[in-house]
Amino acid sequence: GIGKAFGLSFLFGLSVSCLFTLCAFAAPAFVLGVYTDKETIIPIAIPYLRIVAFTYPLHVLSSLIIALLRKLTG
């Protein structure tokens, strides 16, 4: 049960985070345009978004491991 739920959650989370990472690299101005309408911020935020985009799959993995450990120990 727990292993299957973890596996499905990991696959779904990883696919969504990888999709967002690809979007952050392919069209960073579009992604940032969803969050802000200030045109002066977008060019400044593009390099930051490209750096941070690498962490999205890792964040999914760490969040799922934390949830799994809480379930197993609690």
mmCIF file of N, CA and C in Angstrom:
data_model
loop_
_atom_site.group_PDB
_atom_site.id
_atom_site.type_symbol
_atom_site.label_atom_id
_atom_site.label_comp_id
_atom_site.label_asym_id
_atom_site.label_seq_id
_atom_site.Cartn_x
_atom_site.Cartn_y
_atom_site.Cartn_z
ATOM 1 N N GLY A 1 0.798 -1.193 0.000
ATOM 2 C CA GLY A 1 0.000 0.000 0.000
ATOM 3 C C GLY A 1 0.842 1.259 0.000
ATOM 4 N N ILE A 2 1.714 1.385 1.009
ATOM 5 C CA ILE A 2 2.501 2.613 1.130
ATOM 6 C C ILE A 2 3.491 2.724 -0.017
ATOM 7 N N GLY A 3 4.130 1.615 -0.368
ATOM 8 C CA GLY A 3 5.096 1.633 -1.466
ATOM 9 C C GLY A 3 4.458 2.000 -2.793
ATOM 10 N N LYS A 4 3.258 1.468 -3.031
ATOM 11 C CA LYS A 4 2.557 1.771 -4.280
ATOM 12 C C LYS A 4 2.135 3.245 -4.319
ATOM 13 N N ALA A 5 1.619 3.740 -3.191
ATOM 14 C CA ALA A 5 1.217 5.156 -3.125
ATOM 15 C C ALA A 5 2.430 6.066 -3.294
ATOM 16 N N PHE A 6 3.545 5.683 -2.680
ATOM 17 C CA PHE A 6 4.765 6.476 -2.824
ATOM 18 C C PHE A 6 5.226 6.487 -4.275
ATOM 19 N N GLY A 7 5.210 5.330 -4.916
ATOM 20 C CA GLY A 7 5.637 5.242 -6.308
ATOM 21 C C GLY A 7 4.775 6.066 -7.245
ATOM 22 N N LEU A 8 3.469 5.981 -7.068
ATOM 23 C CA LEU A 8 2.563 6.774 -7.915
ATOM 24 C C LEU A 8 2.730 8.264 -7.656
ATOM 25 N N SER A 9 2.848 8.633 -6.390
ATOM 26 C CA SER A 9 3.044 10.045 -6.053
ATOM 27 C C SER A 9 4.360 10.555 -6.616
ATOM 28 N N PHE A 10 5.388 9.718 -6.540
ATOM 29 C CA PHE A 10 6.685 10.112 -7.058
ATOM 30 C C PHE A 10 6.639 10.301 -8.571
ATOM 31 N N LEU A 11 6.019 9.374 -9.276
ATOM 32 C CA LEU A 11 5.930 9.506 -10.735
ATOM 33 C C LEU A 11 5.129 10.734 -11.143
ATOM 34 N N PHE A 12 3.994 10.958 -10.487
ATOM 35 C CA PHE A 12 3.183 12.123 -10.827
ATOM 36 C C PHE A 12 3.912 13.418 -10.484
ATOM 37 N N GLY A 13 4.452 13.482 -9.265
ATOM 38 C CA GLY A 13 5.163 14.691 -8.841
ATOM 39 C C GLY A 13 6.381 14.969 -9.681
ATOM 40 N N LEU A 14 7.120 13.919 -10.004
ATOM 41 C CA LEU A 14 8.307 14.096 -10.822
ATOM 42 C C LEU A 14 7.957 14.545 -12.239
ATOM 43 N N SER A 15 6.891 14.009 -12.799
ATOM 44 C CA SER A 15 6.514 14.419 -14.152
ATOM 45 C C SER A 15 6.050 15.877 -14.174
ATOM 46 N N VAL A 16 5.288 16.286 -13.177
ATOM 47 C CA VAL A 16 4.835 17.684 -13.125
ATOM 48 C C VAL A 16 6.017 18.623 -12.893
ATOM 49 N N SER A 17 6.922 18.244 -11.988
ATOM 50 C CA SER A 17 8.066 19.119 -11.717
ATOM 51 C C SER A 17 9.019 19.183 -12.906
ATOM 52 N N CYS A 18 9.180 18.078 -13.613
ATOM 53 C CA CYS A 18 10.022 18.106 -14.813
ATOM 54 C C CYS A 18 9.378 18.946 -15.917
ATOM 55 N N LEU A 19 8.076 18.871 -16.037
ATOM 56 C CA LEU A 19 7.372 19.708 -17.006
ATOM 57 C C LEU A 19 7.551 21.185 -16.672
ATOM 58 N N PHE A 20 7.421 21.523 -15.403
ATOM 59 C CA PHE A 20 7.601 22.914 -15.005
ATOM 60 C C PHE A 20 9.051 23.345 -15.197
ATOM 61 N N THR A 21 9.994 22.447 -14.936
ATOM 62 C CA THR A 21 11.405 22.770 -15.156
ATOM 63 C C THR A 21 11.667 23.044 -16.634
ATOM 64 N N LEU A 22 11.117 22.212 -17.505
ATOM 65 C CA LEU A 22 11.278 22.439 -18.943
ATOM 66 C C LEU A 22 10.652 23.759 -19.379
ATOM 67 N N CYS A 23 9.486 24.065 -18.841
ATOM 68 C CA CYS A 23 8.845 25.347 -19.165
ATOM 69 C C CYS A 23 9.679 26.524 -18.668
ATOM 70 N N ALA A 24 10.291 26.360 -17.499
ATOM 71 C CA ALA A 24 11.122 27.432 -16.953
ATOM 72 C C ALA A 24 12.339 27.684 -17.824
ATOM 73 N N PHE A 25 12.851 26.656 -18.489
ATOM 74 C CA PHE A 25 13.988 26.843 -19.388
ATOM 75 C C PHE A 25 13.561 27.279 -20.779
ATOM 76 N N ALA A 26 12.465 26.739 -21.276
ATOM 77 C CA ALA A 26 12.048 27.029 -22.642
ATOM 78 C C ALA A 26 11.363 28.384 -22.770
ATOM 79 N N ALA A 27 10.529 28.726 -21.801
ATOM 80 C CA ALA A 27 9.772 29.979 -21.871
ATOM 81 C C ALA A 27 9.712 30.641 -20.501
ATOM 82 N N PRO A 28 10.846 31.099 -19.990
ATOM 83 C CA PRO A 28 10.840 31.680 -18.645
ATOM 84 C C PRO A 28 10.013 32.962 -18.539
ATOM 85 N N ALA A 29 9.966 33.751 -19.595
ATOM 86 C CA ALA A 29 9.178 34.985 -19.557
ATOM 87 C C ALA A 29 7.690 34.675 -19.435
ATOM 88 N N PHE A 30 7.245 33.632 -20.092
ATOM 89 C CA PHE A 30 5.835 33.233 -19.991
ATOM 90 C C PHE A 30 5.505 32.760 -18.584
ATOM 91 N N VAL A 31 6.376 31.918 -18.026
ATOM 92 C CA VAL A 31 6.144 31.400 -16.674
ATOM 93 C C VAL A 31 6.111 32.545 -15.670
ATOM 94 N N LEU A 32 7.043 33.457 -15.781
ATOM 95 C CA LEU A 32 7.061 34.593 -14.858
ATOM 96 C C LEU A 32 5.883 35.528 -15.101
ATOM 97 N N GLY A 33 5.421 35.605 -16.337
ATOM 98 C CA GLY A 33 4.254 36.428 -16.639
ATOM 99 C C GLY A 33 2.993 35.927 -15.974
ATOM 100 N N VAL A 34 2.949 34.640 -15.640
ATOM 101 C CA VAL A 34 1.805 34.097 -14.906
ATOM 102 C C VAL A 34 1.783 34.647 -13.488
ATOM 103 N N TYR A 35 2.959 34.886 -12.919
ATOM 104 C CA TYR A 35 3.061 35.309 -11.521
ATOM 105 C C TYR A 35 3.093 36.816 -11.330
ATOM 106 N N THR A 36 3.519 37.557 -12.334
ATOM 107 C CA THR A 36 3.590 39.007 -12.186
ATOM 108 C C THR A 36 3.233 39.696 -13.495
ATOM 109 N N ASP A 37 2.738 40.899 -13.376
ATOM 110 C CA ASP A 37 2.428 41.689 -14.567
ATOM 111 C C ASP A 37 3.403 42.857 -14.727
ATOM 112 N N LYS A 38 4.399 42.940 -13.873
ATOM 113 C CA LYS A 38 5.380 44.018 -13.931
ATOM 114 C C LYS A 38 6.492 43.638 -14.906
ATOM 115 N N GLU A 39 6.553 44.337 -15.996
ATOM 116 C CA GLU A 39 7.505 44.022 -17.064
ATOM 117 C C GLU A 39 8.957 44.277 -16.658
ATOM 118 N N THR A 40 9.191 45.102 -15.667
ATOM 119 C CA THR A 40 10.573 45.375 -15.255
ATOM 120 C C THR A 40 11.156 44.249 -14.413
ATOM 121 N N ILE A 41 10.313 43.460 -13.792
ATOM 122 C CA ILE A 41 10.782 42.374 -12.927
ATOM 123 C C ILE A 41 11.162 41.141 -13.732
ATOM 124 N N ILE A 42 10.477 40.882 -14.807
ATOM 125 C CA ILE A 42 10.651 39.640 -15.567
ATOM 126 C C ILE A 42 12.090 39.449 -16.065
ATOM 127 N N PRO A 43 12.730 40.430 -16.693
ATOM 128 C CA PRO A 43 14.118 40.194 -17.149
ATOM 129 C C PRO A 43 15.097 39.940 -15.996
ATOM 130 N N ILE A 44 14.822 40.528 -14.848
ATOM 131 C CA ILE A 44 15.696 40.317 -13.691
ATOM 132 C C ILE A 44 15.497 38.918 -13.117
ATOM 133 N N ALA A 45 14.276 38.412 -13.170
ATOM 134 C CA ALA A 45 13.941 37.133 -12.545
ATOM 135 C C ALA A 45 14.259 35.921 -13.421
ATOM 136 N N ILE A 46 14.476 36.104 -14.697
ATOM 137 C CA ILE A 46 14.730 34.973 -15.595
ATOM 138 C C ILE A 46 15.976 34.179 -15.184
ATOM 139 N N PRO A 47 17.116 34.811 -14.904
ATOM 140 C CA PRO A 47 18.275 33.995 -14.475
ATOM 141 C C PRO A 47 18.012 33.253 -13.158
ATOM 142 N N TYR A 48 17.316 33.883 -12.240
ATOM 143 C CA TYR A 48 16.976 33.233 -10.974
ATOM 144 C C TYR A 48 16.092 32.013 -11.217
ATOM 145 N N LEU A 49 15.097 32.152 -12.064
ATOM 146 C CA LEU A 49 14.191 31.045 -12.351
ATOM 147 C C LEU A 49 14.935 29.873 -12.976
ATOM 148 N N ARG A 50 15.872 30.158 -13.855
ATOM 149 C CA ARG A 50 16.630 29.083 -14.493
ATOM 150 C C ARG A 50 17.514 28.338 -13.494
ATOM 151 N N ILE A 51 18.026 29.033 -12.498
ATOM 152 C CA ILE A 51 18.829 28.376 -11.465
ATOM 153 C C ILE A 51 17.946 27.548 -10.545
ATOM 154 N N VAL A 52 16.845 28.124 -10.115
ATOM 155 C CA VAL A 52 15.957 27.468 -9.158
ATOM 156 C C VAL A 52 15.204 26.304 -9.797
ATOM 157 N N ALA A 53 15.029 26.325 -11.088
ATOM 158 C CA ALA A 53 14.268 25.276 -11.771
ATOM 159 C C ALA A 53 14.887 23.891 -11.577
ATOM 160 N N PHE A 54 16.192 23.829 -11.362
ATOM 161 C CA PHE A 54 16.842 22.539 -11.118
ATOM 162 C C PHE A 54 16.362 21.893 -9.819
ATOM 163 N N THR A 55 15.889 22.687 -8.893
ATOM 164 C CA THR A 55 15.528 22.153 -7.579
ATOM 165 C C THR A 55 14.118 21.577 -7.526
ATOM 166 N N TYR A 56 13.283 21.811 -8.503
ATOM 167 C CA TYR A 56 11.896 21.342 -8.438
ATOM 168 C C TYR A 56 11.779 19.817 -8.346
ATOM 169 N N PRO A 57 12.467 19.042 -9.170
ATOM 170 C CA PRO A 57 12.386 17.581 -8.995
ATOM 171 C C PRO A 57 12.960 17.118 -7.650
ATOM 172 N N LEU A 58 14.023 17.763 -7.200
ATOM 173 C CA LEU A 58 14.597 17.397 -5.907
ATOM 174 C C LEU A 58 13.652 17.724 -4.760
ATOM 175 N N HIS A 59 12.930 18.820 -4.887
ATOM 176 C CA HIS A 59 11.959 19.189 -3.863
ATOM 177 C C HIS A 59 10.827 18.166 -3.781
ATOM 178 N N VAL A 60 10.374 17.686 -4.912
ATOM 179 C CA VAL A 60 9.332 16.649 -4.923
ATOM 180 C C VAL A 60 9.836 15.400 -4.213
ATOM 181 N N LEU A 61 11.042 14.984 -4.537
ATOM 182 C CA LEU A 61 11.606 13.791 -3.913
ATOM 183 C C LEU A 61 11.728 13.964 -2.399
ATOM 184 N N SER A 62 12.261 15.086 -1.957
ATOM 185 C CA SER A 62 12.434 15.286 -0.511
ATOM 186 C C SER A 62 11.091 15.393 0.203
ATOM 187 N N SER A 63 10.106 16.043 -0.396
ATOM 188 C CA SER A 63 8.785 16.152 0.229
ATOM 189 C C SER A 63 8.117 14.791 0.366
ATOM 190 N N LEU A 64 8.245 13.958 -0.645
ATOM 191 C CA LEU A 64 7.654 12.624 -0.573
ATOM 192 C C LEU A 64 8.361 11.738 0.445
ATOM 193 N N ILE A 65 9.670 11.854 0.530
ATOM 194 C CA ILE A 65 10.399 11.068 1.526
ATOM 195 C C ILE A 65 10.026 11.509 2.933
ATOM 196 N N ILE A 66 9.877 12.806 3.156
ATOM 197 C CA ILE A 66 9.453 13.312 4.461
ATOM 198 C C ILE A 66 8.071 12.776 4.811
ATOM 199 N N ALA A 67 7.147 12.815 3.861
ATOM 200 C CA ALA A 67 5.796 12.308 4.113
ATOM 201 C C ALA A 67 5.819 10.809 4.394
ATOM 202 N N LEU A 68 6.642 10.072 3.665
ATOM 203 C CA LEU A 68 6.748 8.630 3.874
ATOM 204 C C LEU A 68 7.317 8.311 5.253
ATOM 205 N N LEU A 69 8.353 9.031 5.644
ATOM 206 C CA LEU A 69 8.935 8.795 6.962
ATOM 207 C C LEU A 69 7.971 9.147 8.093
ATOM 208 N N ARG A 70 7.193 10.203 7.910
ATOM 209 C CA ARG A 70 6.194 10.559 8.922
ATOM 210 C C ARG A 70 5.135 9.471 9.039
ATOM 211 N N LYS A 71 4.756 8.909 7.922
ATOM 212 C CA LYS A 71 3.741 7.842 7.931
ATOM 213 C C LYS A 71 4.294 6.580 8.592
ATOM 214 N N LEU A 72 5.538 6.259 8.296
ATOM 215 C CA LEU A 72 6.123 5.040 8.840
ATOM 216 C C LEU A 72 6.456 5.145 10.325
ATOM 217 N N THR A 73 6.802 6.335 10.793
ATOM 218 C CA THR A 73 7.192 6.481 12.196
ATOM 219 C C THR A 73 6.035 6.939 13.079
ATOM 220 N N GLY A 74 4.993 7.455 12.498
ATOM 221 C CA GLY A 74 3.910 8.020 13.305
ATOM 222 C C GLY A 74 2.696 7.213 13.337
#
